[in-house]
Amino acid sequence: MTVIDIPAAPDPTRMNRERGARLRTAMAGQGVDALILLGNNAVTYATGASWPLGDSGLAHVDRPVAVVVADDPWPHLFMPFREGTSAQSPLPADHVHPPVYLEFDEGVRNFAAVVADLVPGGARVAVDEVTGAMRRAQKALFPGGPPIDAALVLTAAKVIKTPDELACIRTALRITERAMADVEGSLAPGMRQIDLSAAFVRRAYEHGALANVLDPIWQVMPGSRAAGVWTTHGDLALPLLTTERELARGDVLWTDVSINYAGYCSDFGRTWIVGQDPDPRQRAQFTRWWDIHSAVKDVLRAGATAADLTRAAITANGGSKPWLPHFYLGHGMGTDPAEMPFVGTDLGEEFDARLVLQAGMVLVLEPVVWEDGTGGYRSEEVLVIEEEGWTALTDYSYAPYGD
């Protein structure tokens, strides 16, 4: 049996080289000559440069852009720099360019002139996003014809992780778990949800996080579905935004947080109870969750399909889906907090049957068990798929429900 050897720390040079090779292989598979990438996580994957976007209001303007050309071993990076920034680029100096502003007509005209020098005429180009200004200048920017969706390339490249990428994800998880242990240790009645968020973000940065990816969720679960927030599908709402709500003894919290380390995300979800231990019904809910979780892991290995996993989960749950209608049984994770593979989505059973899992994929398994009067149970476990099974990257207690 071959087990993936995850290094203690990632080698950035090796990781960038291997990601570049995977990206160009995926480009060849789709017949793509060049990529233009605007998404921050896609740019990080293609270039190795990191530029956390702290102000979402400027994210569409003040952001890096990458151009990847099939026959050039180095991507081109158009990166904004501010005085005092710690943003770093691992690329040769002649592949790092001044920023471009693709929301504006003038910015796109200038960018089109640069791209014309980098990309051969008539090349087939893929993009992950097209701004209004890019659309207006489509003939100048894409003389070889309308661009195709870069997601076809990015998904094929990113879905199987290199050992160094797995090391980044594992480190991101350890940072998250250390910060969450600090928060859980201070959890008490009278605290506000925003107090938990403040404590988590501070501790995550102190432990080495590069950015906070998700507005931390500390959702107080209702006593029944009927008492919860209205939803279009009639099931539970998740996630609900954090507020100044004070927590009370006995509140059941569904937690969900994510941070970024070296361009890679973590994902952490647990169920906590404020100020007391779970009662027998609540412990029974955890036992049921564990049985579902274990049934899925029993069939999880390279060569299994997503449908194999959903069938195992449904069977262990007595014939009904143990996940929320607007989410999934499991999802991948990497430079994005949720990416392929997706298991149990509204794409349906046919999609799940065609999705064959492979060694090196990361799967965040997150079944949900609900019973009115208990607050329900939800936890997330991050797994690496192996040839003959899986390796857990999550290393956190299920207290107060169980070990």
XYZ file of N, CA and C in Angstrom, residues 53-264:
636
model
N -6.502 39.926 0.456
C -7.354 41.079 0.180
C -8.170 41.386 1.430
N -7.693 42.361 2.190
C -8.350 42.667 3.450
C -9.609 43.489 3.298
N -9.747 44.242 2.240
C -10.895 45.107 2.041
C -11.694 44.584 0.861
N -12.827 43.923 1.159
C -13.605 43.324 0.081
C -14.139 44.376 -0.876
N -14.276 45.604 -0.415
C -14.755 46.665 -1.283
C -13.774 47.027 -2.380
N -12.501 46.711 -2.190
C -11.479 46.987 -3.197
C -10.998 45.732 -3.905
N -11.558 44.589 -3.538
C -11.038 43.323 -4.046
C -11.115 43.222 -5.553
N -12.074 43.911 -6.176
C -12.222 43.818 -7.630
C -11.300 44.777 -8.360
N -10.636 45.684 -7.631
C -9.756 46.670 -8.260
C -8.313 46.441 -7.858
N -8.068 46.413 -6.561
C -6.705 46.341 -6.033
C -6.329 44.873 -5.817
N -6.053 44.190 -6.906
C -5.793 42.767 -6.813
C -4.736 42.357 -7.834
N -4.070 41.218 -7.588
C -3.102 40.725 -8.557
C -3.801 40.040 -9.726
N -3.114 39.996 -10.859
C -3.596 39.319 -12.059
C -2.436 38.474 -12.597
N -2.746 37.274 -13.069
C -1.708 36.398 -13.614
C -2.007 36.058 -15.066
N -0.936 35.927 -15.850
C -1.033 35.432 -17.218
C -0.077 34.242 -17.321
N -0.624 33.096 -17.664
C 0.173 31.877 -17.812
C 0.172 31.489 -19.290
N 1.367 31.403 -19.864
C 1.512 31.043 -21.278
C 2.091 29.631 -21.350
N 1.512 28.800 -22.200
C 1.839 27.372 -22.206
C 3.326 27.103 -22.407
N 3.993 27.869 -23.280
C 5.396 27.564 -23.593
C 6.384 28.389 -22.774
N 5.923 29.064 -21.716
C 6.802 29.831 -20.827
C 6.796 29.157 -19.456
N 7.948 28.737 -18.942
C 7.968 28.028 -17.659
C 7.572 28.905 -16.479
N 7.605 30.233 -16.662
C 7.254 31.152 -15.582
C 5.968 31.897 -15.919
N 5.038 32.020 -14.965
C 3.866 32.855 -15.185
C 4.228 34.331 -15.065
N 3.397 35.184 -15.617
C 3.556 36.631 -15.474
C 2.584 37.134 -14.419
N 3.081 38.005 -13.559
C 2.291 38.505 -12.442
C 2.190 40.017 -12.502
N 0.969 40.508 -12.465
C 0.696 41.943 -12.407
C 0.185 42.217 -11.000
N 1.055 42.778 -10.174
C 0.749 42.838 -8.745
C 0.803 44.258 -8.211
N -0.232 44.687 -7.474
C -0.175 45.988 -6.813
C 0.770 45.940 -5.619
N 1.530 46.976 -5.457
C 2.420 47.079 -4.303
C 2.146 48.393 -3.584
N 2.086 48.318 -2.283
C 1.957 49.515 -1.465
C 3.191 49.634 -0.578
N 3.474 50.842 -0.157
C 4.601 51.053 0.739
C 4.350 50.281 2.030
N 5.326 49.504 2.431
C 5.207 48.744 3.664
C 4.568 47.380 3.518
N 4.113 47.025 2.328
C 3.475 45.718 2.175
C 4.500 44.603 2.295
N 4.029 43.453 2.760
C 4.911 42.287 2.882
C 4.699 41.304 1.734
N 3.907 41.712 0.748
C 3.649 40.808 -0.372
C 4.951 40.440 -1.063
N 5.109 39.169 -1.372
C 6.329 38.681 -1.975
C 5.999 37.911 -3.248
N 6.918 37.957 -4.201
C 6.757 37.188 -5.425
C 7.988 36.324 -5.636
N 7.795 35.029 -5.933
C 8.942 34.141 -6.188
C 9.386 34.149 -7.641
N 8.860 35.035 -8.475
C 9.098 35.001 -9.916
C 10.310 35.825 -10.315
N 10.879 35.538 -11.500
C 11.953 36.397 -12.019
C 11.460 37.826 -12.197
N 12.378 38.775 -12.086
C 11.995 40.187 -12.126
C 11.292 40.554 -13.427
N 11.686 39.938 -14.560
C 11.063 40.312 -15.828
C 9.678 39.701 -16.014
N 9.217 38.918 -15.026
C 7.869 38.360 -15.077
C 6.940 39.017 -14.052
N 7.426 40.031 -13.372
C 6.606 40.782 -12.421
C 6.389 42.172 -13.002
N 5.141 42.554 -13.168
C 4.772 43.768 -13.889
C 3.988 44.721 -12.986
N 3.885 45.971 -13.381
C 3.056 46.916 -12.632
C 1.599 46.468 -12.611
N 0.818 46.974 -11.676
C -0.574 46.540 -11.559
C -1.407 46.943 -12.770
N -2.487 46.200 -12.980
C -3.462 46.537 -14.015
C -4.827 46.666 -13.347
N -5.667 47.474 -13.945
C -6.973 47.773 -13.353
C -8.043 47.414 -14.378
N -8.511 46.186 -14.274
C -9.339 45.623 -15.326
C -10.817 45.943 -15.183
N -11.169 46.766 -14.223
C -12.538 47.271 -14.135
C -12.726 48.511 -15.009
N -11.622 49.044 -15.548
C -11.684 50.309 -16.268
C -11.226 50.124 -17.713
N -11.861 50.852 -18.620
C -11.559 50.717 -20.045
C -10.091 51.005 -20.335
N -9.549 52.067 -19.747
C -8.146 52.394 -19.993
C -7.227 51.289 -19.483
N -7.551 50.744 -18.311
C -6.739 49.657 -17.765
C -6.743 48.434 -18.665
N -7.904 48.106 -19.241
C -7.988 46.948 -20.130
C -7.233 47.209 -21.422
N -7.307 48.424 -21.955
C -6.551 48.740 -23.180
C -5.055 48.563 -22.944
N -4.569 49.053 -21.826
C -3.144 48.908 -21.514
C -2.771 47.438 -21.333
N -3.662 46.692 -20.660
C -3.403 45.270 -20.421
C -3.406 44.489 -21.734
N -4.328 44.825 -22.652
C -4.405 44.135 -23.939
C -3.123 44.300 -24.736
N -2.521 45.479 -24.644
C -1.265 45.718 -25.361
C -0.144 44.845 -24.802
N -0.124 44.682 -23.479
C 0.905 43.837 -22.861
C 0.666 42.372 -23.208
N -0.592 41.938 -23.129
C -0.923 40.541 -23.421
C -0.574 40.198 -24.868
N -0.750 41.146 -25.777
C -0.427 40.898 -27.187
C 1.044 40.555 -27.367
N 1.904 41.090 -26.512
C 3.333 40.773 -26.584
C 3.653 39.428 -25.941
N 2.789 38.958 -25.026
C 3.060 37.721 -24.296
C 2.423 36.501 -24.937
N 1.252 36.685 -25.526
C 0.453 35.566 -26.017
C 0.457 35.575 -27.533
N 0.769 34.454 -28.181
C 0.795 34.414 -29.658
C -0.572 34.767 -30.247
N -0.564 35.390 -31.394
C -1.808 35.722 -32.076
C -2.622 34.481 -32.399
N -3.926 34.565 -32.210
C -4.791 33.423 -32.469
C -4.799 32.386 -31.372
N -4.120 32.657 -30.245
C -4.053 31.680 -29.161
C -5.433 31.470 -28.544
N -5.660 30.256 -28.043
C -6.889 29.955 -27.320
C -6.669 30.313 -25.857
N -7.458 31.257 -25.356
C -7.260 31.816 -24.022
C -8.409 31.398 -23.112
N -8.079 31.113 -21.862
C -9.089 30.828 -20.848
C -8.985 31.878 -19.748
N -10.117 32.309 -19.215
C -10.156 33.290 -18.121
C -11.073 32.771 -17.026
N -10.789 33.200 -15.794
C -11.659 32.805 -14.684
C -12.696 33.873 -14.352
N -12.533 35.065 -14.914
C -13.481 36.147 -14.661
C -13.343 37.171 -15.782
N -14.453 37.743 -16.198
C -14.441 38.773 -17.229
C -15.176 39.989 -16.687
N -14.464 41.083 -16.506
C -15.095 42.313 -16.037
C -15.869 42.965 -17.180
N -16.677 43.971 -16.835
C -17.409 44.690 -17.871
C -16.486 45.340 -18.878
N -15.397 45.933 -18.397
C -14.436 46.575 -19.298
C -13.758 45.545 -20.192
N -13.459 44.369 -19.665
C -12.870 43.306 -20.484
C -13.851 42.845 -21.553
N -15.111 42.777 -21.200
C -16.113 42.353 -22.177
C -16.237 43.361 -23.320
N -16.160 44.648 -22.955
C -16.269 45.686 -23.987
C -15.074 45.669 -24.930
N -13.918 45.210 -24.429
C -12.707 45.190 -25.250
C -12.346 43.774 -25.672
N -13.355 42.923 -25.808
C -13.107 41.506 -26.034
C -12.300 41.235 -27.304
N -12.557 41.943 -28.378
C -11.845 41.672 -29.626
C -10.363 42.010 -29.505
N -10.050 43.089 -28.804
C -8.644 43.469 -28.629
C -7.933 42.535 -27.657
N -8.656 42.128 -26.603
C -8.030 41.311 -25.559
C -7.958 39.841 -25.956
N -8.953 39.379 -26.743
C -9.011 37.972 -27.142
C -9.135 37.873 -28.659
N -8.086 38.219 -29.393
C -8.186 38.212 -30.858
C -8.388 36.815 -31.432
N -8.058 35.778 -30.663
C -8.223 34.411 -31.158
C -9.625 33.880 -31.006
N -10.542 34.692 -30.485
C -11.918 34.258 -30.298
C -12.319 34.341 -28.840
N -13.608 34.185 -28.545
C -14.093 34.289 -27.165
C -13.336 33.341 -26.236
N -13.028 33.789 -25.015
C -12.284 32.931 -24.084
C -13.159 31.811 -23.546
N -12.513 30.760 -23.049
C -13.236 29.672 -22.393
C -13.060 29.825 -20.885
N -13.806 29.038 -20.148
C -13.803 29.114 -18.686
C -12.543 28.459 -18.122
N -11.748 29.248 -17.407
C -10.511 28.720 -16.831
C -10.765 27.701 -15.734
N -12.003 27.617 -15.215
C -12.300 26.624 -14.182
C -12.032 25.208 -14.680
N -12.197 24.985 -15.991
C -11.929 23.662 -16.554
C -10.465 23.279 -16.379
N -9.581 24.263 -16.484
C -8.151 24.034 -16.312
C -7.788 23.976 -14.837
N -8.269 24.959 -14.080
C -7.892 25.063 -12.672
C -8.352 23.845 -11.875
N -9.571 23.394 -12.124
C -10.076 22.237 -11.380
C -9.235 21.002 -11.662
N -8.907 20.768 -12.921
C -8.096 19.599 -13.272
C -6.717 19.664 -12.620
N -6.138 20.867 -12.530
C -4.809 21.013 -11.941
C -4.838 20.892 -10.422
N -5.851 21.472 -9.789
C -5.864 21.625 -8.339
C -6.427 20.437 -7.580
N -7.194 19.578 -8.245
C -7.988 18.604 -7.508
C -7.130 17.589 -6.765
N -5.962 17.242 -7.300
C -5.039 16.345 -6.599
C -3.910 17.188 -6.037
N -3.684 17.078 -4.744
C -2.719 17.920 -4.053
C -1.338 17.263 -4.032
N -0.292 18.080 -4.151
C 1.067 17.598 -3.975
C 1.341 17.447 -2.481
N 2.366 16.682 -2.111
C 2.691 16.558 -0.686
C 2.954 17.910 -0.019
N 3.576 18.849 -0.739
C 3.823 20.162 -0.141
C 2.524 20.932 0.074
N 1.576 20.803 -0.845
C 0.276 21.433 -0.635
C -0.408 20.839 0.594
N -0.310 19.527 0.758
C -0.893 18.889 1.929
C -0.230 19.376 3.210
N 1.074 19.636 3.154
C 1.761 20.183 4.320
C 1.228 21.569 4.665
N 0.937 22.374 3.642
C 0.364 23.697 3.884
C -1.013 23.578 4.533
N -1.845 22.679 3.996
C -3.192 22.504 4.542
C -3.116 22.007 5.979
N -2.244 21.050 6.235
C -2.115 20.531 7.598
C -1.658 21.626 8.557
N -0.724 22.471 8.133
C -0.281 23.577 8.991
C -1.422 24.564 9.238
N -2.201 24.869 8.178
C -3.353 25.757 8.349
C -4.333 25.177 9.363
N -4.539 23.863 9.307
C -5.436 23.218 10.262
C -4.892 23.287 11.680
N -3.595 23.091 11.849
C -3.015 23.141 13.194
C -3.134 24.550 13.775
N -2.902 25.570 12.959
C -3.071 26.952 13.425
C -4.516 27.166 13.882
N -5.444 26.706 13.069
C -6.868 26.865 13.391
C -7.221 26.132 14.670
N -6.750 24.920 14.806
C -7.090 24.116 15.978
C -6.517 24.716 17.254
N -5.303 25.259 17.193
C -4.729 25.901 18.369
C -5.548 27.116 18.775
N -5.951 27.906 17.781
C -6.761 29.090 18.084
C -8.129 28.686 18.636
N -8.734 27.651 18.058
C -10.053 27.222 18.530
C -9.977 26.606 19.927
N -8.887 25.945 20.246
C -8.726 25.419 21.604
C -8.707 26.557 22.618
N -8.054 27.661 22.258
C -8.046 28.826 23.146
C -9.451 29.387 23.331
N -10.213 29.450 22.232
C -11.578 29.974 22.306
C -12.461 29.032 23.119
N -12.382 27.741 22.842
C -13.227 26.791 23.560
C -12.939 26.812 25.050
N -11.668 27.007 25.405
C -11.300 27.042 26.817
C -11.884 28.221 27.569
N -12.232 29.283 26.841
C -12.781 30.476 27.491
C -14.299 30.574 27.347
N -14.925 29.630 26.650
C -16.356 29.689 26.377
C -17.155 29.652 27.680
N -18.074 30.610 27.851
C -18.872 30.688 29.080
C -20.138 31.486 28.815
N -21.192 31.241 29.591
C -22.401 32.055 29.457
C -22.089 33.536 29.641
N -22.777 34.376 28.877
C -22.564 35.812 28.960
C -21.617 36.346 27.902
N -20.793 35.482 27.314
C -19.931 35.926 26.225
C -20.786 36.203 24.996
N -20.321 37.118 24.164
C -21.012 37.423 22.921
C -20.361 36.665 21.765
N -21.148 36.439 20.721
C -20.590 35.785 19.545
C -19.392 36.568 18.995
N -19.497 37.891 18.968
C -18.385 38.676 18.431
C -17.153 38.601 19.321
N -17.332 38.325 20.623
C -16.170 38.120 21.492
C -15.405 36.873 21.062
N -16.144 35.833 20.694
C -15.493 34.610 20.224
C -14.750 34.871 18.920
N -15.361 35.653 18.026
C -14.705 35.967 16.751
C -13.414 36.739 16.978
N -13.484 37.738 17.844
C -12.290 38.553 18.119
C -11.171 37.694 18.684
N -11.524 36.815 19.617
C -10.502 35.962 20.228
C -9.915 35.002 19.198
N -10.771 34.429 18.355
C -10.264 33.486 17.360
C -9.328 34.157 16.370
N -9.744 35.281 15.796
C -8.919 35.934 14.778
C -7.587 36.362 15.379
N -7.621 36.923 16.581
C -6.361 37.347 17.209
C -5.429 36.153 17.411
N -5.947 35.072 17.975
C -5.097 33.931 18.252
C -4.619 33.262 16.961
N -5.469 33.236 15.938
C -5.050 32.631 14.669
C -3.865 33.374 14.078
N -3.910 34.707 14.100
C -2.776 35.479 13.575
C -1.539 35.280 14.445
N -1.727 35.203 15.746
C -0.580 34.975 16.633
C 0.065 33.615 16.378
N -0.729 32.650 15.952
C -0.197 31.303 15.683
C 0.332 31.156 14.262
N 0.190 32.194 13.418
C 0.812 32.133 12.094
C -0.110 32.234 10.902
N -1.389 32.543 11.095
C -2.307 32.687 9.963
C -1.912 33.880 9.109
N -2.108 33.747 7.801
C -1.846 34.846 6.875
C -3.080 35.708 6.692
N -4.265 35.093 6.740
C -5.511 35.821 6.542
C -6.650 35.036 7.167
N -7.708 35.747 7.537
C -8.939 35.119 7.976
C -9.841 34.975 6.752
N -10.257 33.757 6.432
C -10.974 33.486 5.187
C -12.479 33.627 5.351
N -13.006 33.212 6.479
C -14.446 33.129 6.690
C -14.817 33.934 7.928
N -15.886 34.734 7.826
C -16.408 35.378 9.019
C -16.788 34.276 10.003
N -16.111 34.184 11.162
C -16.332 33.035 12.041
C -17.803 32.858 12.407
N -18.239 31.592 12.395
C -19.620 31.246 12.678
C -19.706 30.582 14.054
N -20.602 31.113 14.896
C -20.898 30.532 16.208
C -22.422 30.469 16.315
N -23.021 29.639 15.502
C -24.472 29.680 15.328
C -25.177 28.956 16.467
N -26.060 29.689 17.146
C -26.890 29.091 18.189
C -28.057 28.383 17.513
N -28.136 27.070 17.698
C -29.142 26.283 16.998
C -30.489 26.360 17.707
N -31.576 26.417 16.926
C -32.909 26.528 17.522
C -33.343 25.228 18.169
N -34.428 25.312 18.954
C -34.949 24.111 19.593
C -35.643 23.178 18.623
N -36.086 23.708 17.482
C -36.762 22.887 16.483
C -36.562 23.518 15.118
N -36.809 22.743 14.061
C -36.754 23.315 12.719
C -37.748 24.464 12.581
N -38.943 24.266 13.123
C -39.996 25.273 12.987
C -39.627 26.581 13.674
N -38.832 26.498 14.731
C -38.447 27.701 15.465
C -37.260 28.418 14.835
N -36.649 27.823 13.833
C -35.476 28.419 13.205
C -35.831 29.472 12.183
N -34.802 30.060 11.593
C -34.968 31.059 10.549
C -35.621 30.418 9.322
N -36.542 31.140 8.685
C -37.225 30.628 7.505
C -36.221 30.399 6.376
N -36.387 29.281 5.667
C -35.553 28.990 4.499
C -36.452 28.542 3.351
N -35.944 28.685 2.141
C -36.744 28.298 0.971
C -36.978 26.803 0.908
N -36.076 26.006 1.466
C -36.222 24.554 1.394
C -36.855 23.958 2.648
N -37.154 24.788 3.643
C -37.833 24.304 4.828
C -36.953 23.586 5.825
N -35.658 23.560 5.567
C -34.736 22.904 6.489
C -33.979 23.977 7.278
N -32.973 23.546 8.004
C -32.210 24.459 8.850
C -31.451 25.486 8.026
N -31.290 26.667 8.600
C -30.456 27.706 8.009
C -29.035 27.561 8.547
N -28.071 27.664 7.653
C -26.662 27.634 8.037
C -25.843 28.144 6.849
N -24.922 29.074 7.076
C -24.604 29.720 8.341
C -25.375 31.022 8.525
N -25.562 31.399 9.778
C -26.123 32.705 10.112
C -25.004 33.590 10.641
N -25.050 34.878 10.296
C -23.963 35.777 10.638
C -23.839 35.971 12.147
N -22.612 36.175 12.571
C -22.315 36.453 13.967
C -22.808 37.846 14.343
N -23.353 37.968 15.559
C -23.870 39.247 16.060
C -23.334 39.486 17.473
N -23.911 40.469 18.170
C -23.549 40.742 19.558
C -24.374 39.916 20.534
N -25.046 38.912 20.035
C -25.874 38.058 20.893
C -25.053 37.470 22.027
N -25.597 37.553 23.250
C -24.960 36.939 24.408
C -25.348 35.468 24.478
N -24.378 34.637 24.751
C -24.619 33.207 24.835
C -25.161 32.841 26.212
N -26.071 31.881 26.225
C -26.698 31.429 27.461
C -26.306 29.990 27.750
N -26.382 29.618 29.027
C -26.074 28.251 29.408
C -26.980 27.286 28.643
N -26.383 26.270 28.080
C -27.139 25.273 27.335
C -27.256 25.541 25.854
N -26.827 26.735 25.388
C -26.858 27.008 23.951
C -25.994 25.989 23.208
N -26.538 25.455 22.127
C -25.787 24.541 21.259
C -25.232 25.354 20.100
N -23.899 25.369 19.961
C -23.235 26.156 18.921
C -22.718 25.243 17.825
N -23.083 25.572 16.594
C -22.409 24.984 15.433
C -21.345 25.974 14.994
N -20.081 25.572 15.069
C -18.976 26.461 14.745
C -18.455 26.167 13.340
N -17.933 27.208 12.688
C -17.331 27.040 11.358
C -16.369 28.193 11.140
N -15.068 27.887 10.984
C -14.053 28.911 10.770
C -13.062 28.445 9.719
N -12.337 29.403 9.125
C -11.321 29.078 8.114
C -10.294 30.187 8.083
N -9.018 29.795 8.014
C -7.924 30.756 7.871
C -7.063 30.363 6.675
N -6.098 31.206 6.356
C -5.200 30.965 5.230
C -3.770 30.926 5.734
N -3.039 29.918 5.282
C -1.601 29.814 5.551
C -0.908 29.478 4.241
N 0.043 30.307 3.827
C 0.830 30.085 2.608
C -0.065 29.882 1.387
N -1.225 30.530 1.399
C -2.131 30.429 0.270
C -3.138 29.310 0.366
N -3.098 28.515 1.435
C -3.991 27.363 1.582
C -4.909 27.531 2.783
